[in-house]
């Protein structure tokens, strides 16, 4: 796969943001781009980015493993990432997450049998006033859902499952 | 009092460039570039008493004056990492009053001689980045960004850059590493960023809220700004109020407003949920020392400014006020905070990497009813050994709730006889 072929406009835009001596800065946005289609970063994509930026694949690996929003393994089409950090937990996030697990019949870290949803617990997302809340990470990037109930969340998940199917 | 920062709450559609301009927007930037020298801009900001809103509270004008004039080019970076648990103010600014933030960043760029500005956003802020990209494009089209602005030789471009999920990237030197495409691990200082920063060039880094104050300060003057707040903490602050209050949210208030007004004021927190009493306050998010309240009027009547909060043996930090009521057990709280810091420690230095790992192990036992004195002593000793020995402030932050929680709320850490 070649990012330059698949996303010529995006790659050009990204590279234009940084000065020649700072070309390496493009690695993070390019990794997001590489992750867009499948939800995880492949070995081939890493080699591609290494070539584009004149750095080694080892250096890119070091970046990928440092940040939580990059993934190297296939998961559900959408990751539903519930914040259960202190401020949200003070407003019922732990219970919300528990109930959500029950409704989806999976545990935190697991994927629904149809491969649509992976449920995760994450640290504060800067939306503590609107707990319970979660973000979705999927083909269309990252989106916030705030002031949620389990019922509302199940609706959102239904919609995501549909969107996922249509995109295929 | 009219809003200084959250002006979108009073002025509908303030995010639109024509509305923003109609309300005085972008005039301060144009005026600075066409009629003031960079040194004059820095002087106004210095005289206003504006202190950094990212947590450390350092004088903004002073920081700008440290930019190394012998090395070029210069860079300016907005810290939009906003990852301290309990902090959600920069997000509201960028979503709802983005142009005032961008104008402040542009004025900062002019003041320090930077022709390139980056906004480093936490990776989760995709939607925010989209908003900012759109606003940057509008400013370019309207002639407020680009080459030779207003016919001068000052040029400026602003770019957004998304992180990818790492609290430590809010620390300014880790942020620079991350922006350079590396693991976000703090640099050893000195040298400091105003001499050696992004791509080894002089760089000024400020918080989003800090920049957002600047257009109003230039428009209304340093004295106007200083007339709000206290002698030690000038101006207004956005307090992110969360936890067990009726109305959590962002509240813009002058420094020196009391905890009581923020928590109980009808227009603000509107009191504690279920009419319980306040047990403790964490004024600086998960990094806070615990302020003991237990209904004490004197504590609630303490003004929220940098100096006064210190008299309660805590720091105001980024003013992310988490309210804990009397149903909350402090050992549960430190369980949450330690888990956070263990996850976020970047691993570069041993005391923090090992310390957060061990604290996280021990705190599991300490949270249970069958905790032993040995576990309690061990937890305290690990935390104390970390303090002052870590490369960056995260290490110390991770211990604050632990040591102060255990010392100040012994009733929540009793050992069964
Ligand atoms: C672990 C850690 C996390 C931080 N996170 C942030 C952050 O999310 N946003 C921020 O503006 N400052 C953060 N800071 C403070 C920055 O290092 C820096 O002091 C600040 O961006 C300077 O801007 P100011 O002078 O306008 O406050 C953090 C510091 C540490 C040690
Ligand atoms: S104190 Fe912690 S976060 Fe800071 S450099 Fe050391 S290991 Fe990294
Ligand atoms: S604690 Fe959940 S968004 Fe801040």
mmCIF file of C-alpha atoms and ligand atoms in Angstrom, chain B residues 52-55 63 79 81-83 167-168 170-172 205-207 210 393-394 397, ligand 1:
data_model
loop_
_atom_site.group_PDB
_atom_site.id
_atom_site.type_symbol
_atom_site.label_atom_id
_atom_site.label_comp_id
_atom_site.label_asym_id
_atom_site.label_seq_id
_atom_site.Cartn_x
_atom_site.Cartn_y
_atom_site.Cartn_z
ATOM 1 C CA UNK B 52 0.016 31.229 32.378
ATOM 2 C CA UNK B 53 -3.206 29.242 32.660
ATOM 3 C CA UNK B 54 -1.653 25.832 31.962
ATOM 4 C CA UNK B 55 -0.980 25.257 35.647
ATOM 5 C CA UNK B 63 8.138 34.437 29.255
ATOM 6 C CA UNK B 79 -0.704 23.918 24.282
ATOM 7 C CA UNK B 81 -3.353 19.057 25.115
ATOM 8 C CA UNK B 82 -5.883 19.538 27.929
ATOM 9 C CA UNK B 83 -5.594 16.129 29.545
ATOM 10 C CA UNK B 167 -1.208 13.037 29.050
ATOM 11 C CA UNK B 168 2.520 13.664 29.338
ATOM 12 C CA UNK B 170 0.909 18.450 27.914
ATOM 13 C CA UNK B 171 4.288 18.942 29.597
ATOM 14 C CA UNK B 172 5.863 21.503 27.337
ATOM 15 C CA UNK B 205 4.608 27.703 24.542
ATOM 16 C CA UNK B 206 1.422 28.883 26.199
ATOM 17 C CA UNK B 207 -1.883 27.405 27.176
ATOM 18 C CA UNK B 210 -3.586 32.190 28.273
ATOM 19 C CA UNK B 393 6.432 17.342 37.352
ATOM 20 C CA UNK B 394 4.276 14.318 36.504
ATOM 21 C CA UNK B 397 1.816 15.110 40.612
HETATM 22 C C1 LIG C 1 2.413 16.337 33.307
HETATM 23 C C2 LIG C 1 2.080 17.716 32.850
HETATM 24 C C3 LIG C 1 0.955 17.927 32.066
HETATM 25 C C4 LIG C 1 0.641 19.206 31.615
HETATM 26 N N1 LIG C 1 -0.471 19.356 30.843
HETATM 27 C C5 LIG C 1 -0.753 20.579 30.345
HETATM 28 C C6 LIG C 1 -1.874 20.767 29.476
HETATM 29 O O1 LIG C 1 -2.614 19.829 29.160
HETATM 30 N N2 LIG C 1 -2.120 22.015 29.005
HETATM 31 C C7 LIG C 1 -1.318 23.071 29.313
HETATM 32 O O2 LIG C 1 -1.574 24.155 28.843
HETATM 33 N N3 LIG C 1 -0.275 22.931 30.139
HETATM 34 C C8 LIG C 1 0.044 21.703 30.645
HETATM 35 N N4 LIG C 1 1.146 21.564 31.446
HETATM 36 C C9 LIG C 1 1.992 22.763 31.710
HETATM 37 C C10 LIG C 1 2.979 23.001 30.570
HETATM 38 O O3 LIG C 1 4.160 22.254 30.815
HETATM 39 C C11 LIG C 1 3.378 24.462 30.452
HETATM 40 O O4 LIG C 1 3.762 24.928 31.681
HETATM 41 C C12 LIG C 1 2.282 25.359 29.927
HETATM 42 O O5 LIG C 1 1.780 24.885 28.724
HETATM 43 C C13 LIG C 1 2.807 26.760 29.729
HETATM 44 O O6 LIG C 1 1.786 27.620 29.318
HETATM 45 P P1 LIG C 1 1.255 28.790 30.248
HETATM 46 O O7 LIG C 1 2.460 29.558 30.727
HETATM 47 O O8 LIG C 1 0.385 29.591 29.372
HETATM 48 O O9 LIG C 1 0.546 28.146 31.367
HETATM 49 C C14 LIG C 1 1.468 20.297 31.946
HETATM 50 C C15 LIG C 1 2.584 20.083 32.747
HETATM 51 C C16 LIG C 1 2.894 18.821 33.198
HETATM 52 C C17 LIG C 1 4.102 18.634 34.046
#
